[in-house]
Short mmCIF file of C-alpha atoms in Angstrom, two decimals:
data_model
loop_
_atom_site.label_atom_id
_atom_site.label_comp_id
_atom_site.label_asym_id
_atom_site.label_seq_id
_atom_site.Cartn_x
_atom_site.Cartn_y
_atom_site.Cartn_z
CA UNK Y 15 -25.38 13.38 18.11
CA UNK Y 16 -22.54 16.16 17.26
CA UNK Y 17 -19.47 14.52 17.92
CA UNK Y 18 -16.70 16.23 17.34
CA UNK Y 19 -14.54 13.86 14.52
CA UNK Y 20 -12.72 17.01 12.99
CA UNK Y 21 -9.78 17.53 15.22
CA UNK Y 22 -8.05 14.36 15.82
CA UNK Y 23 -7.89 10.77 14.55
CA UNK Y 24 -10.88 9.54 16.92
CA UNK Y 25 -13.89 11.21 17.86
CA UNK Y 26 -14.72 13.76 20.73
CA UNK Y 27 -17.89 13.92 22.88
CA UNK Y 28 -18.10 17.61 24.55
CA UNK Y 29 -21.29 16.44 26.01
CA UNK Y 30 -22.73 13.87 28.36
CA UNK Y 31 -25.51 13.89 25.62
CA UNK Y 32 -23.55 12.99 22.81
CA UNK Y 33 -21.28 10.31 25.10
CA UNK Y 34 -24.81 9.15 26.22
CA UNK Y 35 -25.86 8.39 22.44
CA UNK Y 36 -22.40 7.18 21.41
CA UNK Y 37 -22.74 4.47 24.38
CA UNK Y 38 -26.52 3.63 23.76
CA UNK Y 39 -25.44 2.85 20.18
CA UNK Y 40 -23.17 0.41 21.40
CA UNK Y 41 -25.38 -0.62 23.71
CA UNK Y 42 -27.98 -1.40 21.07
CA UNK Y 43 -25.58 -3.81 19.26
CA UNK Y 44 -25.00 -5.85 22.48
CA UNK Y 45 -21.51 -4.47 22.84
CA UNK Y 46 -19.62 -4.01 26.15
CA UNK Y 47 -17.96 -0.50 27.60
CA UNK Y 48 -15.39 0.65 29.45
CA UNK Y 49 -14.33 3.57 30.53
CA UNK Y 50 -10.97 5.12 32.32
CA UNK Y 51 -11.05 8.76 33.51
CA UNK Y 52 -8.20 10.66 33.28
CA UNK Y 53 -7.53 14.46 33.95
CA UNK Y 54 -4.67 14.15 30.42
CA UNK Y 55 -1.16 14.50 30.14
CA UNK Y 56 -1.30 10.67 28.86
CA UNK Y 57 1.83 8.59 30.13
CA UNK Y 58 2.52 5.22 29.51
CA UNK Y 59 1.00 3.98 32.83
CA UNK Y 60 -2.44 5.83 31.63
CA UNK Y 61 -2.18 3.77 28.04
CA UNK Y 62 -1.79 0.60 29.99
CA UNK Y 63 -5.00 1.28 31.91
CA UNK Y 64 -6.83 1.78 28.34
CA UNK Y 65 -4.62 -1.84 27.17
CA UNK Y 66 -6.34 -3.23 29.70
CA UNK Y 67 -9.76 -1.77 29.13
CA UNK Y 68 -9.50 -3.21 25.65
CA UNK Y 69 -9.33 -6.33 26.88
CA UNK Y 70 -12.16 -6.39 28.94
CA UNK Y 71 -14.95 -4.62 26.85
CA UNK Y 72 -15.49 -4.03 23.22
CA UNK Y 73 -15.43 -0.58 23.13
CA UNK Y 74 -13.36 2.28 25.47
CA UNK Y 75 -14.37 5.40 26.32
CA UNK Y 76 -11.22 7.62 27.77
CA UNK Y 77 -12.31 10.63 29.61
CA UNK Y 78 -10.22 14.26 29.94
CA UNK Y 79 -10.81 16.28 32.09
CA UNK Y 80 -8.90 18.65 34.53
CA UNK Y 81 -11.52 18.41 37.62
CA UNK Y 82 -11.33 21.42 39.46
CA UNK Y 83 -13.36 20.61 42.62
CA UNK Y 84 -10.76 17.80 43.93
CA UNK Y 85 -7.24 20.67 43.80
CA UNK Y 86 -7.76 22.37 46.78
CA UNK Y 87 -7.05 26.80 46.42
CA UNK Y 88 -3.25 26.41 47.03
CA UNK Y 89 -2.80 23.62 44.56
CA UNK Y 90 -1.40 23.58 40.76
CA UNK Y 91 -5.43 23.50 39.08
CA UNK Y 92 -3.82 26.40 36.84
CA UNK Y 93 -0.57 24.55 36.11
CA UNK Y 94 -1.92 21.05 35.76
CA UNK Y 95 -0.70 19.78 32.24
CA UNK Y 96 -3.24 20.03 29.69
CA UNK Y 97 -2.33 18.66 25.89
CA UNK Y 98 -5.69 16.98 24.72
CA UNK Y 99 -4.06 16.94 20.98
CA UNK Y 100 -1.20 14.62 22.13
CA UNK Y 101 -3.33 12.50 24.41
CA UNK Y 102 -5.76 12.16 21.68
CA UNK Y 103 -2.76 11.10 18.92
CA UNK Y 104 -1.43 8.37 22.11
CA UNK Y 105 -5.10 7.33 21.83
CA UNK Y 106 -5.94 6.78 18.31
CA UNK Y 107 -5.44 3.37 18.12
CA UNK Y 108 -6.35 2.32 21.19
CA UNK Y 109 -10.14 4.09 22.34
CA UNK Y 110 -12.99 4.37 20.50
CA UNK Y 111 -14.22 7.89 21.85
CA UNK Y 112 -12.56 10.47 23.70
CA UNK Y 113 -15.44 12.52 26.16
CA UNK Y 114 -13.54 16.08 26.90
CA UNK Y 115 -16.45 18.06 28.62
CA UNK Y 116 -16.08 21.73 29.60
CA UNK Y 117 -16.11 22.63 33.22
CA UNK Y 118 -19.26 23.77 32.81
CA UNK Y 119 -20.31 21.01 31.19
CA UNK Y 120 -20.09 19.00 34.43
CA UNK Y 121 -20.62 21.42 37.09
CA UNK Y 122 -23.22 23.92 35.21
CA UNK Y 123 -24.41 27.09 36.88
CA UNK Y 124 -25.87 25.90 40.64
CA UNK Y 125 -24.35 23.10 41.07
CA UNK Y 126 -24.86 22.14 44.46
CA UNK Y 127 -24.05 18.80 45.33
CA UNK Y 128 -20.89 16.22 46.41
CA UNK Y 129 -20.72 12.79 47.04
CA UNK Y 130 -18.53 12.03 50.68
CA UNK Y 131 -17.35 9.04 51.44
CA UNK Y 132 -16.35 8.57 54.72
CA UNK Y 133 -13.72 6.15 56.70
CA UNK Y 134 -11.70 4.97 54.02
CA UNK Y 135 -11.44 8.64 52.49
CA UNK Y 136 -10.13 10.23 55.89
CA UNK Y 137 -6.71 9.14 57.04
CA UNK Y 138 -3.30 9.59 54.81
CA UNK Y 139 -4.24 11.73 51.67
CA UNK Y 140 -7.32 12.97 53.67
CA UNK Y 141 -5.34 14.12 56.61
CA UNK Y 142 -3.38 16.27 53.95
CA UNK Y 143 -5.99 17.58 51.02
CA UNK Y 144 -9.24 16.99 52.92
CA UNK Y 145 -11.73 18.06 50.28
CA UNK Y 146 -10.28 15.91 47.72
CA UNK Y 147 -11.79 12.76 47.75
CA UNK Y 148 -15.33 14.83 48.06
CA UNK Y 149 -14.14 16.06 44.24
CA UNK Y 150 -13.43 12.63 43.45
CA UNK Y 151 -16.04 10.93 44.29
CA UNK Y 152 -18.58 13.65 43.03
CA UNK Y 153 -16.79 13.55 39.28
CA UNK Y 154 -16.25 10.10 39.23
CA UNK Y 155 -20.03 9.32 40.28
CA UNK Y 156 -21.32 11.71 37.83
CA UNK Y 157 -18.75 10.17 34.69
CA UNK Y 158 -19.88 6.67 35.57
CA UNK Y 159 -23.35 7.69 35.43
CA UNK Y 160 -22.94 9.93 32.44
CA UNK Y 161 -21.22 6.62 30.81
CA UNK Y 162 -22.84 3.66 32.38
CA UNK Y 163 -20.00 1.53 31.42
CA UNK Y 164 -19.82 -2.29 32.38
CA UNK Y 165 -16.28 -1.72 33.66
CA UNK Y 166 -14.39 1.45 34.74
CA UNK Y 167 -10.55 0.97 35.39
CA UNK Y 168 -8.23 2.88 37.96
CA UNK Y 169 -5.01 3.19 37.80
CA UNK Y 170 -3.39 1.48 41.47
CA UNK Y 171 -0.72 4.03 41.85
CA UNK Y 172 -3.65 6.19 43.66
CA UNK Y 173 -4.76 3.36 46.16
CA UNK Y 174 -6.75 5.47 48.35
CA UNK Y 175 -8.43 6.63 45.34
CA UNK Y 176 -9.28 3.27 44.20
CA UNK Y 177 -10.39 2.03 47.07
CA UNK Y 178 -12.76 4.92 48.24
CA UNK Y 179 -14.13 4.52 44.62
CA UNK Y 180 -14.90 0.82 45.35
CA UNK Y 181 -16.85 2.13 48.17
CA UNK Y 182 -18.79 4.26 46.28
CA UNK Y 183 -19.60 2.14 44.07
CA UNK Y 184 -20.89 -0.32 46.80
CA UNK Y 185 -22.48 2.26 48.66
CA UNK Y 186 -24.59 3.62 45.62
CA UNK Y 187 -25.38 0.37 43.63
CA UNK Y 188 -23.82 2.08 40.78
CA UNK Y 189 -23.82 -0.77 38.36
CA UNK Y 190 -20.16 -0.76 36.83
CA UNK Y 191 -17.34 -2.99 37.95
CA UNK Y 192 -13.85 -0.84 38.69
CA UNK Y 193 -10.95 -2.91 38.23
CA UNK Y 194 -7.35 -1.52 39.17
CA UNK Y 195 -4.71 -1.35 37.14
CA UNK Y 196 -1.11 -2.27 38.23
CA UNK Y 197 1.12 0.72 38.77
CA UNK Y 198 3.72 1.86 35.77
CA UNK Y 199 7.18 2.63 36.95
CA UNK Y 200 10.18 4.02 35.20
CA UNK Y 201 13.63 2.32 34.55
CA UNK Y 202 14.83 3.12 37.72
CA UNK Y 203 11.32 2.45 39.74
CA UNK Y 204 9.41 5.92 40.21
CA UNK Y 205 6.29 5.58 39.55
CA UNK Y 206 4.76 7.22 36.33
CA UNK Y 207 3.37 10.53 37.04
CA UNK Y 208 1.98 13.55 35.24
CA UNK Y 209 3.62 15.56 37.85
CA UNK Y 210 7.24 14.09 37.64
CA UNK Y 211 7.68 16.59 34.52
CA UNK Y 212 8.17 19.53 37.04
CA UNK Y 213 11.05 17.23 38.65
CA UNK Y 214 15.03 19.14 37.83
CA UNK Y 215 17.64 16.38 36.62
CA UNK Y 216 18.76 16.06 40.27
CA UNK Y 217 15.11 15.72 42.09
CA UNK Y 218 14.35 13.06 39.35
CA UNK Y 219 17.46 11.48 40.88
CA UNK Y 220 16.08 11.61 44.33
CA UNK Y 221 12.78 10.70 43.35
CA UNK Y 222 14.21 7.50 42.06
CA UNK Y 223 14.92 6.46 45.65
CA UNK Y 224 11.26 6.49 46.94
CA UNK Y 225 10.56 3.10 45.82
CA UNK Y 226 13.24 1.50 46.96
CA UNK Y 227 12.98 2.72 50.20
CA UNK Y 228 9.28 2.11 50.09
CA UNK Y 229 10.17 -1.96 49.02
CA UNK Y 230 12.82 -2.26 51.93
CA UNK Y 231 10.72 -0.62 54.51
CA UNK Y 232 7.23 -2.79 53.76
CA UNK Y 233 10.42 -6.04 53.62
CA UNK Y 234 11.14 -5.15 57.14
CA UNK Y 235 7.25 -4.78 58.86
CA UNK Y 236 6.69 -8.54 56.67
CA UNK Y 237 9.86 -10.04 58.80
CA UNK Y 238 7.99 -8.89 62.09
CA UNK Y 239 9.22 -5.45 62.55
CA UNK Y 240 6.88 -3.26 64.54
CA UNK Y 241 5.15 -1.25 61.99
CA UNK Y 242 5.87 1.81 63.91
CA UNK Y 243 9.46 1.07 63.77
CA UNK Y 244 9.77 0.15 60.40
CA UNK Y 245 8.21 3.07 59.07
CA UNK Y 246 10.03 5.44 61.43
CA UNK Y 247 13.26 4.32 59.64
CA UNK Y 248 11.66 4.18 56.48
CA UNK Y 249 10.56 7.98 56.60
CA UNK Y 250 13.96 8.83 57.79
CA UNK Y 251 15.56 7.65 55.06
CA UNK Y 252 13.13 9.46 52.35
CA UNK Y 253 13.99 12.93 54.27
CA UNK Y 254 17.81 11.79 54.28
CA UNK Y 255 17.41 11.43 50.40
CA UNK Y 256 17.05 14.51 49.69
CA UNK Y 257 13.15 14.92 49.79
CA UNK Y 258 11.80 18.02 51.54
CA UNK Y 259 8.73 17.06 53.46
CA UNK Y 260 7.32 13.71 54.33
CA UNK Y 261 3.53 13.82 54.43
CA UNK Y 262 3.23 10.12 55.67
CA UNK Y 263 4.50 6.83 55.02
CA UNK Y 264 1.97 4.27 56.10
CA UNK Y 265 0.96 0.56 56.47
CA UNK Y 266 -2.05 -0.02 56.63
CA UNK Y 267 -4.95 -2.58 56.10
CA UNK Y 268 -5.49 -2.72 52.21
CA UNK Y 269 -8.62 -2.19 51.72
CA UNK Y 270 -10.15 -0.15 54.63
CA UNK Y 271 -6.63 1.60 55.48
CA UNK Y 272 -7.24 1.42 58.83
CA UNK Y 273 -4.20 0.77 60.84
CA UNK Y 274 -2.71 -2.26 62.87
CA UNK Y 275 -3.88 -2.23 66.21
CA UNK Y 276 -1.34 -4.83 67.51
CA UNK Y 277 1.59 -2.66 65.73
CA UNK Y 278 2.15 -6.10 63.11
CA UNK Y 279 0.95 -6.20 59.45
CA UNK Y 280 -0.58 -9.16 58.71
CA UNK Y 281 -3.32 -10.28 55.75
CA UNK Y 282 -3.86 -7.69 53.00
CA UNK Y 283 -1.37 -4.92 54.09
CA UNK Y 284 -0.17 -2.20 51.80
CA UNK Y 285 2.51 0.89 52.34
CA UNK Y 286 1.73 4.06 50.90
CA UNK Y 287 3.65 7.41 51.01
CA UNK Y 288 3.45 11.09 50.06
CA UNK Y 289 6.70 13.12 49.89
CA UNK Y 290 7.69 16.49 48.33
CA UNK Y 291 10.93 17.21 46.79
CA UNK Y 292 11.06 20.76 45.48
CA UNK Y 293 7.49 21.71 44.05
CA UNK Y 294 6.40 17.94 43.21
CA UNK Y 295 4.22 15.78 45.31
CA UNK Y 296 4.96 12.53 44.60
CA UNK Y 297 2.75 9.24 45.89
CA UNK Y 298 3.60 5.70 45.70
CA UNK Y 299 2.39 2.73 47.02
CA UNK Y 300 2.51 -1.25 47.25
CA UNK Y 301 1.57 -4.40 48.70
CA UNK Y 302 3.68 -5.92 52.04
#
């Protein structure tokens, strides 16, 4: 095994050989693994994925890596923050092995296959980016297999993400259990974000509205307010706000995100948005 335990204050796999013989040793002692992907740029809401990780298994394994099939040719792949020293100093106390593979590493010369998963991966952010959850689902089948972990945890602020990975999981009798983790907000509510570095002073201003309007609009469809209605008004306040485009703001069923037939949400309903305010994307989401 040639881990790399130069660089940084915790050692690096570069290879789903050497992460496969770091976990079998584990493994071997009867120990317990988990592991939360990551594409870097650590923030406080990724470090309270990996708390939580450490409370579930004896050992974590935190993956890096920018995965280029889920950014579609117009999106920032290129200017997607990469700092793997600072993410590996936020992690030094907190994961037992960092696995930072190459691109070619995971998708090696002829690469030829993806992993769809269809209904839940086709409305909202599939409307919008509609090969991206075919790049998620291929990179996060092929890290839980490369890993076998007992547990994988995803963060809840991508709730599509999370639950088309449940699918998967189902689907495939992949034999890991994926527990969300509960979204990290700033003081003022935004949700943590790699992306809300791009945000100028006044964006980060606007942004700080989404979630409020997001709370008061998924108040309004729980008091009996058509959902239609309520998230009419809800997306015309994000656009009043300041925020350039409104991709959607939804309520939907939780876990299949299908939508309310009879116009009412009722049992497991969640709102989720997508807006852009000057070159950022932002998402958010929560329960109604």
């Amino acid at each position: 095994m040639a881990l790399d335990t130069n660089s940084y204050a915790l050692p690096v796999a570069r290879s789903i050989e050497d992460l496969r013989a770091a976990v079998a040793g584990w493994v071997m002692k009867g120990e317990t693994v988990a592991l939360v992907p990551t594409m870097g740029a650590l923030h406080a809401g990724h470090l309270s994925l990996v708390d939580l990780a450490r409370e579930k298994a004896d050992h974590v394994v935190v993956s890096i890596f920018v995965n280029p099939t889920q950014f579609a040719p117009h999106e920032d792949l290129d200017a997607y923050p990469r700092q793997e020293a600072a993410d590996a100093n936020a992690l030094a106390d907190k994961a037992s092995l960092i696995f930072a593979p190459t691109a070619q590493e995971m998708y090696p010369e002829g690469f030829s296959t993806t992993v769809s998963v269809f209904g839940v991966s086709e409305p909202l952010e599939g409307s919008f980016r509609p090969t991206h959850f075919a790049g998620v689902a291929t990179i996060v089948s092929k890290l839980l297999l490369a890993a076998l972990p007992d547990i994988a945890i995803f963060g809840e602020k991508d709730w599509q993400q999370l639950m088309v990975i449940r699918r998967m999981v189902r689907d495939l009798n992949i034999p890991v259990e994926i527990l969300g983790g509960p979204i990290m907000r700033e003081a003022d509510g935004l949700a943590m974000s790699s992306r809300n570095v791009y945000l100028s002073p006044e964006e980060r201003r606007i942004a700080g509205e989404l979630n409020v309007i997001l709370r008061e609009t998924a108040k309004m469809a729980a008091g009996g307010t058509p959902v239609s209605q309520a998230v009419k008004e809800g997306g015309e306040r994000i656009l009043a706000a300041g925020f350039d485009t409104l991709d959607y703001l939804e309520i939907r069923h939780a876990a299949s995100l299908a939508p309310f037939e009879d116009d009412k949400a009722h049992g497991d309903a969640r709102i989720l948005v997508a807006a852009k305010i000057g070159r950022t994307r932002l998402i958010d989401n929560m329960p109604v």
